[in-house]
Every structure is written in C-alpha cells, then in structure tokens.
Short mmCIF file of C-alpha atoms in Angstrom, two decimals:
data_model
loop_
_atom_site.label_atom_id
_atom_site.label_comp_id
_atom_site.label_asym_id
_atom_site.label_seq_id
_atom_site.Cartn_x
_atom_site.Cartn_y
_atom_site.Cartn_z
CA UNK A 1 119.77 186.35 -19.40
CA UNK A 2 120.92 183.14 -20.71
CA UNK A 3 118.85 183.27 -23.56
CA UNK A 4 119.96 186.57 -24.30
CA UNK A 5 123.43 185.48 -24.02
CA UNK A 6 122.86 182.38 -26.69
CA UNK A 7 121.49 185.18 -28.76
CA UNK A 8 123.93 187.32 -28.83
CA UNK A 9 126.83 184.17 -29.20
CA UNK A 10 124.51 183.65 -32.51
CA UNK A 11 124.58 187.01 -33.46
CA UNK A 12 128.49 187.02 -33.36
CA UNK A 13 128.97 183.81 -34.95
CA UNK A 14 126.58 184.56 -37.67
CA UNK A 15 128.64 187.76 -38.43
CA UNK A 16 132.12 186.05 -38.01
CA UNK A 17 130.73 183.56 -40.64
CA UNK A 18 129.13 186.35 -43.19
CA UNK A 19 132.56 188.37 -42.77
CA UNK A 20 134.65 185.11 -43.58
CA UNK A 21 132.29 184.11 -46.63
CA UNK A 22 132.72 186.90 -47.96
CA UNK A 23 136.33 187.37 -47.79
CA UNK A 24 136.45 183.87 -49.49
CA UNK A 25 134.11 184.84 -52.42
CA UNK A 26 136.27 187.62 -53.16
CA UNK A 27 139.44 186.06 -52.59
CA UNK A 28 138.19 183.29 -55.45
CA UNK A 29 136.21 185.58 -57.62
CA UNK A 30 139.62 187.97 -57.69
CA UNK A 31 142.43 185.16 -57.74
CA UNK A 32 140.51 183.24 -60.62
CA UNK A 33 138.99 186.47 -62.86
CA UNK A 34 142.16 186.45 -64.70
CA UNK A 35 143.01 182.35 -65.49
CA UNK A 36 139.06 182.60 -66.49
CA UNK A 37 139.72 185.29 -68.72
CA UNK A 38 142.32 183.70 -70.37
CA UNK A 39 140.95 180.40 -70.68
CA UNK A 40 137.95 182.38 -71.83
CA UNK A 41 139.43 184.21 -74.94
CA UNK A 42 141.35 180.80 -75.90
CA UNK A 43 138.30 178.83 -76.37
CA UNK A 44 136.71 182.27 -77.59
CA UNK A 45 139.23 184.11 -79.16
CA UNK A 46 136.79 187.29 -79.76
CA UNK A 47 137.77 190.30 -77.70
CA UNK A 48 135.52 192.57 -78.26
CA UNK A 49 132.70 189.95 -78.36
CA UNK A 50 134.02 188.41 -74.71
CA UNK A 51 133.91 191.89 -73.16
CA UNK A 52 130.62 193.01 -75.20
CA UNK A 53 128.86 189.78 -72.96
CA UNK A 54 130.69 190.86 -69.34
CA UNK A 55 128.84 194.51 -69.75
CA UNK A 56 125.47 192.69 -71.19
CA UNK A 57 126.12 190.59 -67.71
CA UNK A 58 126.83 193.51 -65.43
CA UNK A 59 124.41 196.14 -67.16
CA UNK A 60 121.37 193.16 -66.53
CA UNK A 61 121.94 192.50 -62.92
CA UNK A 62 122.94 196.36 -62.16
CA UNK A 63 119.28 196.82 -63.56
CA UNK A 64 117.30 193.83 -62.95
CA UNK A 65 118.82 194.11 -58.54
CA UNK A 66 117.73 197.99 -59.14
CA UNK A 67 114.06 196.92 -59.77
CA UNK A 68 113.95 194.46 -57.29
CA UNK A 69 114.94 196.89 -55.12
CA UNK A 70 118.18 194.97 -54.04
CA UNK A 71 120.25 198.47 -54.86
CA UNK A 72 120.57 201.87 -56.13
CA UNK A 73 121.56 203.51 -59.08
CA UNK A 74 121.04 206.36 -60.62
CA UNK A 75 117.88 206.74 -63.56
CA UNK A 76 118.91 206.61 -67.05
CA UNK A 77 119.34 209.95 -68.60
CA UNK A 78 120.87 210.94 -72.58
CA UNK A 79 122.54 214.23 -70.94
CA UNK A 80 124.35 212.57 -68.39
CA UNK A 81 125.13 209.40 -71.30
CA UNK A 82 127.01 212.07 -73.11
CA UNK A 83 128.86 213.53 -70.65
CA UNK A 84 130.05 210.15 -69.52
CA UNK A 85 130.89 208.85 -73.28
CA UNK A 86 134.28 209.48 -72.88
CA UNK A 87 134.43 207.65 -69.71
CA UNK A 88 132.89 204.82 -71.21
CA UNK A 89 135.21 205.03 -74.89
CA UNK A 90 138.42 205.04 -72.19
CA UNK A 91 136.58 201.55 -70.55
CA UNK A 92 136.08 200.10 -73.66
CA UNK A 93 139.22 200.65 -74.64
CA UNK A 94 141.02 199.45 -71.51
CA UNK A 95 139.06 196.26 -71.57
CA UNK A 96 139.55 195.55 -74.61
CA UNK A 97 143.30 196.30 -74.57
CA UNK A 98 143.12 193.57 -71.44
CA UNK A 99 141.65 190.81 -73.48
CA UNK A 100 144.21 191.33 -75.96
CA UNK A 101 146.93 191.34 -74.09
CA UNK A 102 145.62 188.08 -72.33
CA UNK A 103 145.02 186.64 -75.95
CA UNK A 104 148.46 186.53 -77.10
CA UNK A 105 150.41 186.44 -73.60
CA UNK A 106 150.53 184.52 -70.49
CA UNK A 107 149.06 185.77 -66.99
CA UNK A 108 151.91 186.55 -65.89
CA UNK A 109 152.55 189.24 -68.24
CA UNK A 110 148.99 190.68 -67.73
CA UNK A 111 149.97 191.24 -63.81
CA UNK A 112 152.78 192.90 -64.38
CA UNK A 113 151.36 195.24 -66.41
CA UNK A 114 148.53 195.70 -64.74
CA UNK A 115 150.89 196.14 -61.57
CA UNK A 116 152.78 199.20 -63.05
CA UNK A 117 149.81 201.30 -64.27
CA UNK A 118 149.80 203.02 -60.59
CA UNK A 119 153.10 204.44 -61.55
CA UNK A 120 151.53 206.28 -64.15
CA UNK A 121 148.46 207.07 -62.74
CA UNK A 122 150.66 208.94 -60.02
CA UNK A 123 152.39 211.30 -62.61
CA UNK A 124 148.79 212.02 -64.22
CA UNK A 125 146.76 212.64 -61.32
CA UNK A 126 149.59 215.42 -60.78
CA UNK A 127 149.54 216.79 -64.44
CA UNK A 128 145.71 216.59 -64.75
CA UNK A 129 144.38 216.61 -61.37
CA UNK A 130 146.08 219.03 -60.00
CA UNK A 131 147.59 216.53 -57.26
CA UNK A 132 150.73 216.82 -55.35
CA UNK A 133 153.31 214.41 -56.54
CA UNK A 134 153.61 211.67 -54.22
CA UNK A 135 155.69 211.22 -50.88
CA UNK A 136 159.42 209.83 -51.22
CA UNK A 137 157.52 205.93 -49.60
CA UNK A 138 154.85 206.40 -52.48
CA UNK A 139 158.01 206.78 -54.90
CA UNK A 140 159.86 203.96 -53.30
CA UNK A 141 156.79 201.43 -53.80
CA UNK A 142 156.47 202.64 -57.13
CA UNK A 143 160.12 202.01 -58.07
CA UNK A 144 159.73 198.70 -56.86
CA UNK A 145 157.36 198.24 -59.01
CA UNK A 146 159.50 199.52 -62.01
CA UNK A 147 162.24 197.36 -61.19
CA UNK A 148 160.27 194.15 -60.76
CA UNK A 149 158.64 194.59 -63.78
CA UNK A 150 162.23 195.39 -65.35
CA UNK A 151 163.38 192.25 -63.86
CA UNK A 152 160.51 190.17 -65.60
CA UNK A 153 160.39 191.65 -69.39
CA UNK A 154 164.42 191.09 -69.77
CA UNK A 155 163.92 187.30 -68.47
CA UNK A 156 160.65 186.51 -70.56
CA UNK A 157 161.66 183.94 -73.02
CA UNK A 158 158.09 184.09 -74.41
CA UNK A 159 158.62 188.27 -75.61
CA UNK A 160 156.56 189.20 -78.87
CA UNK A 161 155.60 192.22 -80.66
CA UNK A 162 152.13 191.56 -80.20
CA UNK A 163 151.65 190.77 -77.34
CA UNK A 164 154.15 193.73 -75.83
CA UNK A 165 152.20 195.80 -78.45
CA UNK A 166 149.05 195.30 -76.59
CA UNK A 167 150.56 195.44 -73.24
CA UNK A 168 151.48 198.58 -73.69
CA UNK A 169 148.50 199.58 -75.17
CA UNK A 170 146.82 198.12 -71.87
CA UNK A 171 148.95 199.97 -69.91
CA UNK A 172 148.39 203.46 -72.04
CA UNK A 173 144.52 202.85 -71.80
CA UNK A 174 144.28 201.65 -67.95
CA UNK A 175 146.01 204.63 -67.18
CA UNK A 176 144.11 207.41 -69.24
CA UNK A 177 140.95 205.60 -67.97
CA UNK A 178 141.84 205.76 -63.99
CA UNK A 179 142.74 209.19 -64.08
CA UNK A 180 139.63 210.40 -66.47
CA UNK A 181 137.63 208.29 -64.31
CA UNK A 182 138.56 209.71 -60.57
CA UNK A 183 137.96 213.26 -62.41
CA UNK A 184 134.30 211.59 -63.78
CA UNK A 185 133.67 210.82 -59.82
CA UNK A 186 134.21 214.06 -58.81
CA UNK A 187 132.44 216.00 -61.20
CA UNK A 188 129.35 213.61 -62.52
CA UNK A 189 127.48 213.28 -59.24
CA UNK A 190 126.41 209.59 -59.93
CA UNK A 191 126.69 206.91 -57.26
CA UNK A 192 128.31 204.06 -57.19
CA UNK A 193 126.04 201.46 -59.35
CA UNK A 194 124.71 204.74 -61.23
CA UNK A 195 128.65 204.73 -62.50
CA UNK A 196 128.72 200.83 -62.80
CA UNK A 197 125.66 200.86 -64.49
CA UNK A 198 126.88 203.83 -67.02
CA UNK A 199 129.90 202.57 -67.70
CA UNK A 200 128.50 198.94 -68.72
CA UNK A 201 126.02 200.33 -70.92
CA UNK A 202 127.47 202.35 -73.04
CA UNK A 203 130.82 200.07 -73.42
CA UNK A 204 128.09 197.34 -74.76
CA UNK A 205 126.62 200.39 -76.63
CA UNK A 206 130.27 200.94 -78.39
CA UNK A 207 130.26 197.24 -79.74
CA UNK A 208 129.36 197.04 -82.71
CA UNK A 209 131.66 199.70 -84.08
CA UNK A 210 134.65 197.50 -82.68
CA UNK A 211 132.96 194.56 -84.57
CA UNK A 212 133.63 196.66 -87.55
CA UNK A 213 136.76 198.44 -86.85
CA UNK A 214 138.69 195.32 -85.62
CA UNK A 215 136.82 193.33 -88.28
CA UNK A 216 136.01 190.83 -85.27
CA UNK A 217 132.73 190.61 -87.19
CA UNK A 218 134.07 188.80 -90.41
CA UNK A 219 136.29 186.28 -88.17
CA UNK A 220 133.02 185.40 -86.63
CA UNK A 221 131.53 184.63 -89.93
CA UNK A 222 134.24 182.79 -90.72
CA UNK A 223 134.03 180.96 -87.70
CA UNK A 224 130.26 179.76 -88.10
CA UNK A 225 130.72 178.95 -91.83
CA UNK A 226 133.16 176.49 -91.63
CA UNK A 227 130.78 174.57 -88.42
CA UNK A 228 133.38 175.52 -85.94
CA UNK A 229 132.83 174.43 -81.88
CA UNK A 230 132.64 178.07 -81.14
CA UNK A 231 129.32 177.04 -79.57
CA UNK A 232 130.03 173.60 -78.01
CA UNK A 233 129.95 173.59 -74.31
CA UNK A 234 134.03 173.94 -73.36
CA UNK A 235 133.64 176.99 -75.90
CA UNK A 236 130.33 178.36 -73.66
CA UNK A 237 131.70 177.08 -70.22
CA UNK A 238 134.72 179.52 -69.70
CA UNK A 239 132.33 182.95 -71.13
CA UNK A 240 130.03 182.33 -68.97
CA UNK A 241 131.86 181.80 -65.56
CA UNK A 242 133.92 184.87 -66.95
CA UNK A 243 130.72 187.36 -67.34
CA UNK A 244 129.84 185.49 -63.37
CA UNK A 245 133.06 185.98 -62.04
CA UNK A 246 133.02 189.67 -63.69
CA UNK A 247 129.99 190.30 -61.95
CA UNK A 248 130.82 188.69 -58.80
CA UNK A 249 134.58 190.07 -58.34
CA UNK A 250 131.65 193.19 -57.92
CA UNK A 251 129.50 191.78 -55.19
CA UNK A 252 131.66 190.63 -53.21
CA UNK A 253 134.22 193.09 -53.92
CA UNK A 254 131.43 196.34 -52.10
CA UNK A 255 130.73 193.79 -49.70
CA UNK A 256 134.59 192.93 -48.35
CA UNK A 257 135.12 196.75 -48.01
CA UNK A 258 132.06 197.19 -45.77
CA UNK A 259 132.87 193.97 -43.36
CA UNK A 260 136.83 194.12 -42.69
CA UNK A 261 139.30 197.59 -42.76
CA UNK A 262 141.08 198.80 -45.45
CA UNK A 263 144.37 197.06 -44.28
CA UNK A 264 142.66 193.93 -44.48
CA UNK A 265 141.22 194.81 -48.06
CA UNK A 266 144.85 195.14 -48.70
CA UNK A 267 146.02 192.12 -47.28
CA UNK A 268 143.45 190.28 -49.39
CA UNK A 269 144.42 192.07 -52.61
CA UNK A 270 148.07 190.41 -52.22
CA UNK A 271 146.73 187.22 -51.56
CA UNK A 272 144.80 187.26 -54.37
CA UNK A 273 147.46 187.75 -56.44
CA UNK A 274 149.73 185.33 -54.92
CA UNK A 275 146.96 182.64 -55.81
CA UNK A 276 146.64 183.94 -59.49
CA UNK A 277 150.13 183.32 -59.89
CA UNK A 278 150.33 179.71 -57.92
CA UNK A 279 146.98 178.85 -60.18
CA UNK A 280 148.97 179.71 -62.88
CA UNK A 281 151.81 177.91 -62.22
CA UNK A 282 150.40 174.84 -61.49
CA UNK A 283 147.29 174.86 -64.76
CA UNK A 284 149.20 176.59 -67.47
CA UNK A 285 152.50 175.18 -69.24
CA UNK A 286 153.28 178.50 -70.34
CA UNK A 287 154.31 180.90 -67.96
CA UNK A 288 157.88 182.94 -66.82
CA UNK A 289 160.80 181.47 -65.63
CA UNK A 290 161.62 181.31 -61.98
CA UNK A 291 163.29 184.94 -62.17
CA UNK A 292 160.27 186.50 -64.31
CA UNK A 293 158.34 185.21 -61.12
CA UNK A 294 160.75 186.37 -58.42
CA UNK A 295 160.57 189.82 -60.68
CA UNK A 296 156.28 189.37 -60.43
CA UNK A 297 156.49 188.92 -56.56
CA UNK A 298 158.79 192.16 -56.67
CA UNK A 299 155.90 193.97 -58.37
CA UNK A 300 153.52 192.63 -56.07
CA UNK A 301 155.44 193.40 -52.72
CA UNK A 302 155.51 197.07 -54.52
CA UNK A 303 152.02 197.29 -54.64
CA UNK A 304 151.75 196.60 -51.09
CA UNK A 305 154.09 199.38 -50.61
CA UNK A 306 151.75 201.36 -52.65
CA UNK A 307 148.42 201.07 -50.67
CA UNK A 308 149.92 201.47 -47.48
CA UNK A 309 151.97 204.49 -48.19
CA UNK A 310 148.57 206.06 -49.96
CA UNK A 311 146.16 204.60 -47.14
CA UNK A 312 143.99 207.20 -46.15
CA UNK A 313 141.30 207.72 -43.68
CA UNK A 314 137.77 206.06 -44.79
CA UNK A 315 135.80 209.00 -46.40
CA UNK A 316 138.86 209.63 -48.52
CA UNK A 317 138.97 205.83 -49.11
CA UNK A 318 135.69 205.74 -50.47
CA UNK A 319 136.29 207.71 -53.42
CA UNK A 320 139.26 205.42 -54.68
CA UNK A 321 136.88 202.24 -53.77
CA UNK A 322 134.37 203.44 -56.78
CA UNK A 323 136.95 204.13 -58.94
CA UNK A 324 138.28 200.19 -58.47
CA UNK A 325 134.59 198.99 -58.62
CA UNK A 326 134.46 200.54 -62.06
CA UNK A 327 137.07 197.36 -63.44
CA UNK A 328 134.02 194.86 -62.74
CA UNK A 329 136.31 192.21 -65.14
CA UNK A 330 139.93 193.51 -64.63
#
C-alpha cells in the first residue's frame, strides 16, 4: 500500500511538473517570438529570406520527427500540393506581410494589428463561410478591439507610410489567410502536421519568386559584395533562435492544449502578450507612448472578450486549434 501510495504521489508530481513546463515553454516561446522577430529582421533585414529559413526549420523537423516516428503527417502528394497552393500563396503572403511590418515598425504596432484581424475574420467567415454573424458579446469584444486600436494609431508619434502600408497589408493578408484556411480544414482532409507540413513546404517552395519580385535577391548581392557582417555571429544569433522559437511556439503550443483547458489556454494567451509588451518596454527605446499602451492593453482585454464569448465545447475547439497551429512564427 505504501509503496503504491509513493507511486502514485510520483505519478502526480511528475504530471504537475510536465503540465507546468510546458505552460512555461509556451509562455516564453509565445511572449519572445515577436522581440526575436524583430531583432531578427534588424540584424537581417531580408524578409522573405528570414521567413524562407522558419519554413526550411519547420518543414525539417515536421519531416525528420515523422520518420522517427515522433508524429504524424500526412504523405506527400502533387494533387493534394495543388489544391493547397493557394493556402500556402495566402501564408506566404501573410508572413511576409508580418516581417515587414516588424521591419519598419515597433512591436507594438505589430500587436495591434495582429489584435484586430479577428474583427475581420468575423465578417468573412459570414460572407464566405456561410457563418452566422456573431452574438451582440462577440461584437462587444470586437469593438473593443476597434477602439483600442483607434486609441493607439491617433497617439503613435512614430506613424509612417510604410510601415502603416504594410500593416495594413498584414492585416488584409492575415485575414484572407484565416478564413481560406478554416475552409482548407474542412474540405482537404489532412491532419494537423499533414497541414503544418504543407503549408511550410510550399511557402519555402514560393521563395525564390519573392527573391525576384521584391528584388530581395540583388540587396543580398549587394550585401556580400561590399564584405558586410550579414554573416557574423549577432547577424546569425537572432535567425536562428527565430526559426527555434518558430518551431517551438509549435511544440509546445499542441502540447499546452492537451495538458490544461481551453480557459487556461486563454489565460496564457493574455499573459503572453502582457510579457511581449513589458519585454518591449523595458529592451527597445522605441515603442508607444503611455496612451498607445493603455490603447494596446484595450486591444488585449478585447481579445479576451473574444475567446470567451466564442469558447466552445472541445471537438468544436479542435478545429480552430489547427487553424492557430498553422502561424508556427506569428
């Protein structure tokens, strides 16, 4: 009995330990995937190249863990490549879009942004999906939302074209993406890492055209002709803990929703954000004013609106989970 008992105490503490580990990976992974990013395309300032290297990282592992027998995903086949080519344009294109937008504007901007694309995904999943529109509570969080993010573009002192340009551009693709996406789910009949592994693939299949499109390509040249540090180690340091945490924000993201409740998840999303923006505050000298944060916080409390007034029962959850497991680096 009292060795059962010791066994058992093990057992639970053992759990209580994996549960809280993982919590904490994903709570770091999450709160620092953005400052990474940025400091990432500072030292790096290659977009396309930066996000070409996260789906190299996440394609590898997806692949090397399937043949080690660590996970499942679906086999590789051309039909199902072209049906999901759209998908994968719409990734591309929100990715990129995000690495633009963190390029030539603070963090703060990024989370705002990336904090008001559920308003839009609501009105599309209604046009396109065939959806109802949301309850008067989903509306409320959403206005919230609207009005925080209001609150922070009319107070940034750091406003450009560009970088507004590509916000919005960020905010067109994100949106087009999650709603092509969730109709992708329900139609393609991959699983979860069959989708990941899709999605990574042909994004890092769609590279070189942006090399020549964006004419990222030339600035490289230009870059290794005149003997630049684009290869030093404070150049290599930041791209490679941003294709880790890319791939880890993964890991540990399908692992948090199997050991704690979707309220929890939720709770953990917040505080996340709450330690991108005190990270922020304290590493980076540029970042909004004291309102522009009080008008981040608003968008933040709105998003916590959001998920609870859209919470739904766990086989309905699970759905919505792949869809967010898709962003492995947002």
């Amino acid at each position: 009995m009292g060795s059962d008992g010791e066994g058992n105490w093990y057992t639970s503490l053992a759990h209580q330990i994996s549960m809280y580990g993982v919590a904490a990976g994903y709570c770091l992974s999450a709160s620092l995937l953005s400052i990474i990013n940025k400091w990432a395309v500072m030292k790096f300032p290659f977009p396309g190249a930066l996000t070409a290297m996260q789906y190299a990282t996440c394609t590898a592992a997806v692949v090397l863990c399937g043949r080690l027998k660590l996970l499942e995903h679906d086999p590789l086949d051309l039909k199902t490549m072209w049906r999901f080519l759209p998908a994968a344009i719409l990734f591309y294109l929100s990715l990129f879009s995000n690495s633009e937008l963190l390029l030539h504007a603070n963090v703060d901007t990024f989370i705002v942004f990336r904090s008001v694309v559920p308003l839009f995904v609501a009105v599309g999943e209604t046009l396109f999906l065939h959806q109802p529109w949301p309850l008067t509570k989903t509306w409320a969080s959403l206005a919230t939302i609207f009005a925080g993010s209001v609150l922070y573009v009319i107070t940034d002192y750091q406003f450009s074209f560009m970088a507004y340009t590509w916000a919005l551009a960020y905010l067109v693709s994100m949106t087009i993406d999650f709603v092509y996406i969730k109709h992708v789910i329900m139609t393609i009949g991959l699983n979860t890492w069959g989708l990941v592994l899709y999605n990574n693939l042909e994004a890092l299949l769609l590279f070189p055209l942006e090399l020549l499109i964006m004419g990222e390509l030339e600035k490289m040249k230009r870059e290794i002709k005149h003997d630049s540090d684009w290869h030093s180690f404070q150049v290599i340091l930041p791209v490679l803990l941003s294709c880790l945490l890319g791939l880890s924000i993964s890991f540990f993201g399908f692992s948090c929703r199997r050991a704690i409740s979707a309220t929890g998840f939720t709770v953990l999303g917040v505080v996340n954000k709450l330690l991108t923006v005190v990270i922020n505050l304290v590493i980076w000298e540029k970042h909004s004013t004291w309102v522009g944060t009080v008008g981040l916080l608003i968008c933040m409390l709105g998003g916590v609106m959001y998920q609870q007034s859209t919470s739904k029962p766990n086989n309905a959850a699970k759905q919505e989970n792949e869809e967010e497991q898709l962003k492995l680096v947002d």
